[in-house]
Amino acid sequence: EAKTWNRYAREEIPPMFGLEFNPATWNQGFVQTEGHLFLLVTLDKGGLNRDHRYDDRSLSANRFFCYIQNKTKQESKHGRLIRDHRDLGIQVHLFVRRQKVTDGKGAPFVYCGLVDFASWDGARPIAVQWDLREAVPEMLQATLNVPIPK
C-alpha cells in the first residue's frame, strides 16, 4: 500500500494498487486504470522536449498545478474524467519528483496522496489545479518547490 509522502520508483507504483507495471503505460504522466487516475509529475523539465516542458508546480502546501496531456480538451473523455472524478468514483493519485534522473537512474516520486479537482483553464493542454487532501509536510516543501507564504 502506498504511504503518503514516501518515495517510490516508477515501477513500484502499480503493484501497490494491485496493477502490473508496463513501461509503455507507466512511462507517461497520466495513467488511467479501473477506479484510479495516476498523475506522475516531474517538476524540473530541463531534459524534456520543448513541447513537453510544462510549468507544473506547487502553488501552496495544499494546492498543485499541472498541465494534462497536450492532446486533451475539457470536453473530451479525459477532460470529463478529470473534472468529474469524484462523481465517477475515480481516485486521483499525485506522484511528484523534482528531477527526472538522480545518480544516473530514474528519480523516485513522492506520493502526495489523493487529490481533488479544484479548477481548470485552457485546452491542449488543460491547466488543472488540484487540492491535496493532506498538506505537504514542512520537511518536503523545499523538495516539492512549495512557495513560502509571504
Tab-separated table of C-alpha atoms in Angstrom:
chain	number	residue	atom	x	y	z
A	1	GLU	CA	0.000	0.000	0.000
A	2	ALA	CA	1.325	3.449	-0.943
A	3	LYS	CA	2.153	5.641	2.040
A	4	THR	CA	1.684	9.366	1.620
A	5	TRP	CA	4.978	11.328	1.498
A	6	ASN	CA	7.119	8.225	0.845
A	7	ARG	CA	9.306	7.944	-2.263
A	8	TYR	CA	8.685	5.298	-4.908
A	9	ALA	CA	10.385	4.286	-8.143
A	10	ARG	CA	8.021	4.375	-11.127
A	11	GLU	CA	7.939	0.567	-11.376
A	12	GLU	CA	6.981	0.245	-7.673
A	13	ILE	CA	3.788	2.285	-8.076
A	14	PRO	CA	1.431	-0.075	-9.959
A	15	PRO	CA	1.925	-3.148	-7.699
A	16	MET	CA	0.900	-1.081	-4.641
A	17	PHE	CA	-2.503	-0.709	-6.297
A	18	GLY	CA	-2.761	-4.309	-7.489
A	19	LEU	CA	-1.644	-3.378	-11.013
A	20	GLU	CA	1.106	-4.611	-13.284
A	21	PHE	CA	3.996	-2.398	-14.364
A	22	ASN	CA	4.093	-1.922	-18.121
A	23	PRO	CA	6.666	0.651	-19.346
A	24	ALA	CA	4.517	1.717	-22.324
A	25	THR	CA	1.702	2.696	-19.937
A	26	TRP	CA	3.612	3.834	-16.854
A	27	ASN	CA	6.255	5.956	-18.633
A	28	GLN	CA	3.555	8.559	-19.191
A	29	GLY	CA	2.444	11.176	-16.712
A	30	PHE	CA	-1.283	10.375	-16.981
A	31	VAL	CA	-2.267	6.771	-16.294
A	32	GLN	CA	-5.915	5.775	-16.129
A	33	THR	CA	-6.955	2.406	-14.712
A	34	GLU	CA	-10.191	0.990	-13.327
A	35	GLY	CA	-11.207	3.339	-10.494
A	36	HIS	CA	-7.907	5.260	-10.439
A	37	LEU	CA	-6.109	8.055	-12.229
A	38	PHE	CA	-2.369	8.421	-11.613
A	39	LEU	CA	-0.561	11.723	-12.224
A	40	LEU	CA	3.231	11.313	-12.362
A	41	VAL	CA	4.810	14.758	-12.489
A	42	THR	CA	8.432	15.853	-12.881
A	43	LEU	CA	8.957	19.470	-11.780
A	44	ASP	CA	12.295	20.216	-13.487
A	45	LYS	CA	11.663	19.658	-17.184
A	46	GLY	CA	15.189	20.613	-18.304
A	47	GLY	CA	15.859	17.401	-20.231
A	48	LEU	CA	12.464	17.153	-21.878
A	49	ASN	CA	11.390	18.088	-25.392
A	50	ARG	CA	10.322	21.750	-25.533
A	51	ASP	CA	6.743	20.690	-26.383
A	52	HIS	CA	6.522	18.828	-23.070
A	53	ARG	CA	8.091	21.459	-20.804
A	54	TYR	CA	5.020	22.498	-18.869
A	55	ASP	CA	5.323	24.678	-15.807
A	56	ASP	CA	3.905	22.145	-13.321
A	57	ARG	CA	4.315	23.364	-9.749
A	58	SER	CA	3.096	23.554	-6.182
A	59	LEU	CA	1.016	26.679	-5.627
A	60	SER	CA	0.866	26.109	-1.865
A	61	ALA	CA	1.161	23.252	0.608
A	62	ASN	CA	-2.448	22.326	-0.279
A	63	ARG	CA	-2.699	23.144	-3.998
A	64	PHE	CA	-0.878	21.715	-7.014
A	65	PHE	CA	-0.950	22.985	-10.596
A	66	CYS	CA	-0.165	20.826	-13.594
A	67	TYR	CA	-0.847	20.560	-17.275
A	68	ILE	CA	-2.652	17.493	-18.560
A	69	GLN	CA	-1.619	15.965	-21.891
A	70	ASN	CA	-1.272	18.321	-24.820
A	71	LYS	CA	-3.977	16.397	-26.723
A	72	THR	CA	-6.666	16.757	-24.035
A	73	LYS	CA	-9.614	19.151	-24.249
A	74	GLN	CA	-12.008	19.945	-21.394
A	75	GLU	CA	-14.992	18.385	-23.178
A	76	SER	CA	-13.103	15.182	-24.087
A	77	LYS	CA	-13.452	11.851	-22.278
A	78	HIS	CA	-10.245	12.542	-20.291
A	79	GLY	CA	-11.386	16.093	-19.560
A	80	ARG	CA	-14.674	14.887	-18.079
A	81	LEU	CA	-12.772	12.211	-16.142
A	82	ILE	CA	-10.576	14.926	-14.577
A	83	ARG	CA	-13.422	17.293	-13.688
A	84	ASP	CA	-15.956	14.654	-12.593
A	85	HIS	CA	-13.622	12.105	-10.997
A	86	ARG	CA	-15.402	12.195	-7.629
A	87	ASP	CA	-18.848	11.647	-9.191
A	88	LEU	CA	-17.400	8.830	-11.305
A	89	GLY	CA	-15.869	7.141	-8.244
A	90	ILE	CA	-12.313	7.611	-9.518
A	91	GLN	CA	-9.473	8.320	-7.099
A	92	VAL	CA	-6.753	10.654	-8.388
A	93	HIS	CA	-3.257	9.918	-7.050
A	94	LEU	CA	-0.493	12.530	-7.335
A	95	PHE	CA	3.168	11.478	-7.542
A	96	VAL	CA	5.761	14.260	-7.860
A	97	ARG	CA	9.539	14.334	-8.238
A	98	ARG	CA	11.943	17.231	-8.559
A	99	GLN	CA	14.028	15.920	-11.474
A	100	LYS	CA	13.890	13.013	-13.900
A	101	VAL	CA	17.248	11.425	-13.029
A	102	THR	CA	19.181	11.010	-9.758
A	103	ASP	CA	22.563	9.276	-9.640
A	104	GLY	CA	22.212	8.151	-13.257
A	105	LYS	CA	18.858	6.428	-12.841
A	106	GLY	CA	15.169	7.367	-12.768
A	107	ALA	CA	14.468	9.530	-9.734
A	108	PRO	CA	11.778	8.294	-7.345
A	109	PHE	CA	8.437	10.076	-6.988
A	110	VAL	CA	6.993	11.390	-3.719
A	111	TYR	CA	3.438	10.121	-3.237
A	112	CYS	CA	1.362	13.209	-2.402
A	113	GLY	CA	-1.758	11.148	-1.792
A	114	LEU	CA	-5.229	11.681	-3.155
A	115	VAL	CA	-6.110	14.976	-4.802
A	116	ASP	CA	-9.399	16.540	-5.851
A	117	PHE	CA	-10.165	18.672	-8.892
A	118	ALA	CA	-10.295	22.376	-7.983
A	119	SER	CA	-10.347	24.286	-11.300
A	120	TRP	CA	-9.010	24.322	-14.842
A	121	ASP	CA	-8.203	26.567	-17.738
A	122	GLY	CA	-7.395	26.153	-21.416
A	123	ALA	CA	-7.152	23.107	-23.650
A	124	ARG	CA	-4.446	21.081	-25.373
A	125	PRO	CA	-3.075	21.091	-22.716
A	126	ILE	CA	-5.524	21.753	-19.879
A	127	ALA	CA	-4.054	23.626	-16.908
A	128	VAL	CA	-5.538	21.938	-13.822
A	129	GLN	CA	-5.416	22.923	-10.177
A	130	TRP	CA	-5.721	20.084	-7.675
A	131	ASP	CA	-6.455	20.272	-3.951
A	132	LEU	CA	-4.272	17.946	-1.890
A	133	ARG	CA	-6.233	16.156	0.807
A	134	GLU	CA	-3.147	16.363	3.050
A	135	ALA	CA	-0.877	19.420	3.096
A	136	VAL	CA	2.748	18.875	2.059
A	137	PRO	CA	4.721	18.451	5.294
A	138	GLU	CA	7.290	21.137	6.055
A	139	MET	CA	10.211	18.707	5.635
A	140	LEU	CA	9.211	18.102	1.969
A	141	GLN	CA	8.192	21.627	0.983
A	142	ALA	CA	11.623	22.558	-0.414
A	143	THR	CA	11.862	19.252	-2.319
A	144	LEU	CA	8.456	19.842	-3.933
A	145	ASN	CA	9.113	23.559	-4.530
A	146	VAL	CA	6.245	24.701	-2.317
A	147	PRO	CA	6.310	28.510	-2.240
A	148	ILE	CA	6.884	30.090	1.145
A	149	PRO	CA	3.871	32.217	2.187
A	150	LYS	CA	4.658	35.921	2.435
